[in-house]
């Protein structure tokens, strides 16, 4: 397959200004990128796409995906889905995410041990369409922690696995690793926004965290943490956790610690759920609704303050997170770029870099994902509009002339299966 994308306005993911250029794709990779005025003899005989007046950028990367969170109102509802139906719905979410312009996704937890693993492998083998996926374990939590929505005497499954003590942690981590996860997720703190653990207190012990990190790192995989409280951020850094999500209430000591490991660690706010829940609750005049809204306000204020500060300190922040709830459905992930601009003070270019170049790095594939460069994988979006003047154009699927993953072109559809593969037309 040889394809010339001619006369596009190319934004390469580095933060440099866009420039008129032609890009040659050969099979799954970018073979050449040259200024439009230059001749490109290597492109002779290739299929040509006229990209005049269009914006070409790297495919977006979701840094905190939950593909098996299938737009439920409450997390415990994920425990009511049998594995067969749950797998089909996860596969559907994968196609939705690709159709929304996200060509890669780093999972921040599955709702059952093998859901991400099976869907990752099915995408990788070409059986189903979806973004390149790093598979995560379910959220390993403590009894009564975030993700343990069980109730005594009631049969109630949940989306997290409750483990208590180092031995139980080690056994469960090894089970997840055996089943093929790339990332083990630990809920080190609770969460203000939930019913099961309705405050952000740090609940996972040093001993539990240490044994998990040792086992995961021992075979070269990574640990991600749900860490809202300052102490949970500090424990994550001290024990060598690789991806530390949320960090909302990080105090100056925690921020210093994060800054000290900024070349090793990634963070991601997952602000979409907080913003959307608050918008929903503003229209809810029940006493519970008003109480919940009051509880979320300090979380929102803390997350805005902390992420503006983290950006200043050069700590890597990824876009996305916690899409897969009724308030924050799968496929609307590009709204996160707008949130970064509105709530954290990112420029459009900085939000786009968080969604592309930094995303490539969290995938551990910064050498071939997240930028437009010769040799990189051809994961590209051709956009009718200018995301640098308004990042919201990326929320409109109809603006994608194509979504390309590994040289394969897709157009988004407005109904399931959410994307349609475009066959290459042979050159004239
Ligand atoms: Zn999450």
XYZ file of C-alpha atoms in Angstrom, residues 127-397:
271
model
C -10.156 -9.746 14.296
C -11.921 -6.566 15.403
C -11.333 -2.843 14.860
C -10.140 -0.676 17.705
C -7.255 1.404 18.990
C -3.886 -0.093 19.911
C -4.536 -1.087 23.496
C -2.498 -1.645 26.620
C -4.522 -3.999 28.821
C -5.022 -3.341 32.514
C -6.118 -5.491 35.423
C -9.299 -4.714 37.322
C -8.899 -2.159 40.070
C -7.227 -3.907 42.974
C -8.671 -2.294 46.045
C -9.067 -3.000 49.750
C -12.230 -4.203 51.467
C -14.551 -1.194 51.499
C -12.319 0.740 49.101
C -13.175 2.244 45.709
C -14.430 -0.593 43.506
C -15.624 -2.795 46.370
C -19.331 -2.001 46.227
C -20.271 -5.323 47.817
C -22.667 -5.554 50.768
C -22.702 -8.174 53.495
C -25.422 -10.839 53.012
C -26.323 -9.476 49.577
C -24.968 -11.066 46.472
C -23.470 -8.090 44.756
C -20.533 -8.192 42.382
C -18.472 -5.086 41.734
C -15.805 -3.880 39.326
C -12.841 -4.004 41.672
C -11.158 -6.939 43.384
C -10.803 -6.435 47.139
C -7.478 -7.680 48.505
C -6.231 -7.247 52.061
C -2.690 -7.808 53.199
C 0.510 -8.479 51.282
C -0.159 -12.187 50.671
C -3.563 -11.648 49.090
C -2.170 -8.775 47.053
C 0.724 -10.850 45.744
C -1.532 -13.749 44.754
C -3.998 -11.482 42.943
C -1.293 -9.496 41.157
C 0.336 -12.702 39.945
C -3.042 -13.956 38.706
C -3.588 -10.763 36.691
C -0.058 -10.993 35.278
C -0.555 -14.640 34.358
C -3.727 -13.698 32.488
C -1.787 -11.205 30.402
C -2.334 -7.656 31.646
C 0.239 -4.994 30.725
C -0.654 -2.772 33.668
C -1.808 -3.589 37.206
C -4.108 -0.974 38.705
C -4.121 -0.184 42.427
C -6.758 1.951 44.132
C -4.499 3.490 46.748
C -7.009 6.160 47.726
C -10.798 6.361 47.793
C -12.844 8.727 45.683
C -15.069 11.655 46.583
C -17.202 11.049 43.521
C -18.410 7.540 44.374
C -20.831 5.773 46.675
C -18.610 2.807 47.596
C -15.723 4.798 49.089
C -17.052 8.334 49.348
C -13.931 10.165 50.402
C -10.435 10.317 49.009
C -8.640 8.885 52.070
C -5.521 6.778 51.507
C -6.479 3.179 52.272
C -3.900 0.861 50.710
C -0.947 0.125 52.981
C 2.744 0.495 52.181
C 3.162 -3.261 52.507
C 0.371 -3.974 49.990
C 1.714 -1.460 47.477
C 5.339 -2.590 47.827
C 4.596 -6.248 47.151
C 2.475 -5.396 44.098
C 5.118 -3.133 42.556
C 7.878 -5.675 43.178
C 5.944 -8.483 41.447
C 4.886 -6.344 38.476
C 8.281 -4.726 37.903
C 9.921 -8.114 38.321
C 8.578 -9.126 34.924
C 8.902 -5.719 33.292
C 5.291 -4.562 33.417
C 3.815 -1.423 34.959
C 1.708 -0.318 37.907
C -0.901 2.441 37.743
C -2.541 4.014 40.773
C -5.791 5.737 41.573
C -4.440 8.401 43.926
C -6.537 11.426 44.851
C -5.254 12.131 48.406
C -1.851 13.706 48.865
C -0.580 10.769 50.955
C -1.617 8.297 48.235
C 0.454 10.261 45.692
C 3.464 10.148 48.024
C 3.109 6.402 48.599
C 2.872 5.895 44.842
C 6.087 7.820 44.198
C 7.969 6.169 47.074
C 7.101 2.669 45.900
C 7.879 3.315 42.231
C 4.356 3.333 40.757
C 4.678 4.195 37.065
C 1.389 5.969 36.314
C -0.231 8.059 39.053
C -3.748 9.140 38.122
C -5.710 12.076 39.532
C -3.288 13.532 42.167
C -5.953 16.184 42.851
C -5.097 16.907 46.472
C -1.304 16.700 46.073
C 0.318 19.163 48.506
C 3.593 20.942 47.741
C 5.651 18.033 49.096
C 3.781 15.574 46.858
C 4.240 17.913 43.874
C 7.976 18.150 44.603
C 8.137 14.350 44.704
C 6.282 14.069 41.381
C 8.578 16.654 39.838
C 11.577 14.667 41.060
C 10.447 11.630 39.046
C 8.945 13.450 36.065
C 11.085 11.583 33.533
C 9.758 8.266 34.806
C 6.163 8.944 35.841
C 2.951 9.859 33.997
C -0.130 11.492 35.471
C -3.640 12.024 34.146
C -6.500 13.930 35.774
C -9.546 12.213 34.192
C -11.412 15.472 34.597
C -14.264 14.673 32.189
C -16.275 12.689 34.705
C -15.983 15.352 37.403
C -17.013 18.165 35.058
C -19.914 16.229 33.561
C -21.223 14.973 36.918
C -21.211 18.534 38.231
C -23.070 19.788 35.156
C -25.664 17.038 35.651
C -26.037 17.728 39.379
C -26.622 21.440 38.812
C -29.932 20.407 37.257
C -30.747 18.006 40.118
C -32.736 19.653 42.882
C -33.050 16.611 45.154
C -31.321 16.928 48.561
C -28.937 14.069 47.608
C -28.099 15.822 44.355
C -27.244 19.049 46.155
C -25.110 17.217 48.751
C -23.222 15.377 46.025
C -22.583 18.596 44.133
C -21.175 20.246 47.275
C -18.858 17.253 47.738
C -17.546 17.504 44.191
C -16.765 21.235 44.282
C -13.574 20.985 46.403
C -12.414 18.074 44.218
C -12.941 20.148 41.085
C -11.121 23.153 42.563
C -8.223 20.987 43.729
C -7.841 19.231 40.387
C -7.733 22.564 38.514
C -5.144 24.033 40.883
C -2.975 20.909 40.902
C -2.900 20.301 37.159
C -2.135 23.926 36.321
C 0.798 23.619 38.745
C 1.913 20.232 37.375
C 1.972 21.680 33.863
C 4.254 24.487 35.097
C 6.597 21.913 36.636
C 6.826 19.906 33.423
C 5.157 16.785 34.866
C 3.730 14.707 32.025
C -0.081 14.759 31.933
C -2.136 12.593 29.591
C -5.530 13.358 28.132
C -8.625 11.273 28.754
C -9.925 9.183 31.536
C -13.027 7.700 33.081
C -15.096 7.727 29.908
C -17.569 4.856 30.217
C -20.159 6.204 32.622
C -23.639 7.458 31.768
C -22.513 10.991 32.622
C -19.354 10.617 30.532
C -20.006 8.130 27.731
C -17.508 6.231 25.592
C -16.642 7.973 22.347
C -16.890 11.526 23.712
C -13.256 11.394 24.871
C -12.100 14.317 22.700
C -13.952 16.616 25.082
C -10.945 16.221 27.360
C -8.873 18.549 25.183
C -11.433 21.280 25.726
C -11.350 20.571 29.484
C -7.546 20.963 29.507
C -7.887 24.361 27.824
C -10.856 25.580 29.890
C -9.982 24.261 33.339
C -6.169 23.841 33.425
C -5.014 26.741 31.254
C -3.440 24.645 28.495
C -3.061 26.262 25.088
C -4.682 24.344 22.235
C -1.236 23.203 21.105
C -0.371 21.973 24.624
C -3.653 20.042 24.879
C -3.003 18.488 21.468
C 0.531 17.514 22.524
C -0.857 15.878 25.689
C -3.235 13.911 23.448
C -0.552 12.842 20.959
C 3.156 13.002 21.824
C 2.723 12.413 25.583
C 0.235 9.676 24.749
C 2.858 7.926 22.604
C 5.193 8.020 25.591
C 2.679 6.512 28.026
C 2.148 3.718 25.474
C 5.947 3.179 25.842
C 6.174 3.745 22.085
C 7.269 7.363 21.872
C 9.732 6.301 19.153
C 6.879 5.342 16.793
C 3.589 6.739 18.117
C 2.196 10.211 18.780
C 4.086 12.204 16.141
C 4.256 12.568 12.367
C 7.800 11.649 11.378
C 9.343 9.327 8.829
C 9.485 5.822 10.291
C 6.603 6.396 12.704
C 3.420 4.333 12.473
C 0.837 5.899 10.173
C -1.710 6.708 12.897
C -3.172 9.951 11.588
C -6.238 12.164 11.572
C -7.139 14.277 8.554
C -9.378 17.000 9.928
C -11.645 19.476 8.194
C -11.010 22.428 10.521
C -8.300 23.902 12.700
C -7.976 22.349 16.177
C -5.278 24.924 17.007
C -7.879 27.702 16.886
C -10.602 25.593 18.494
C -9.900 22.141 19.962
C -13.642 21.440 19.939
C -13.546 20.609 16.222
C -12.115 17.218 17.292
C -15.381 16.423 19.097
C -17.250 16.421 15.789
C -16.756 13.066 14.086
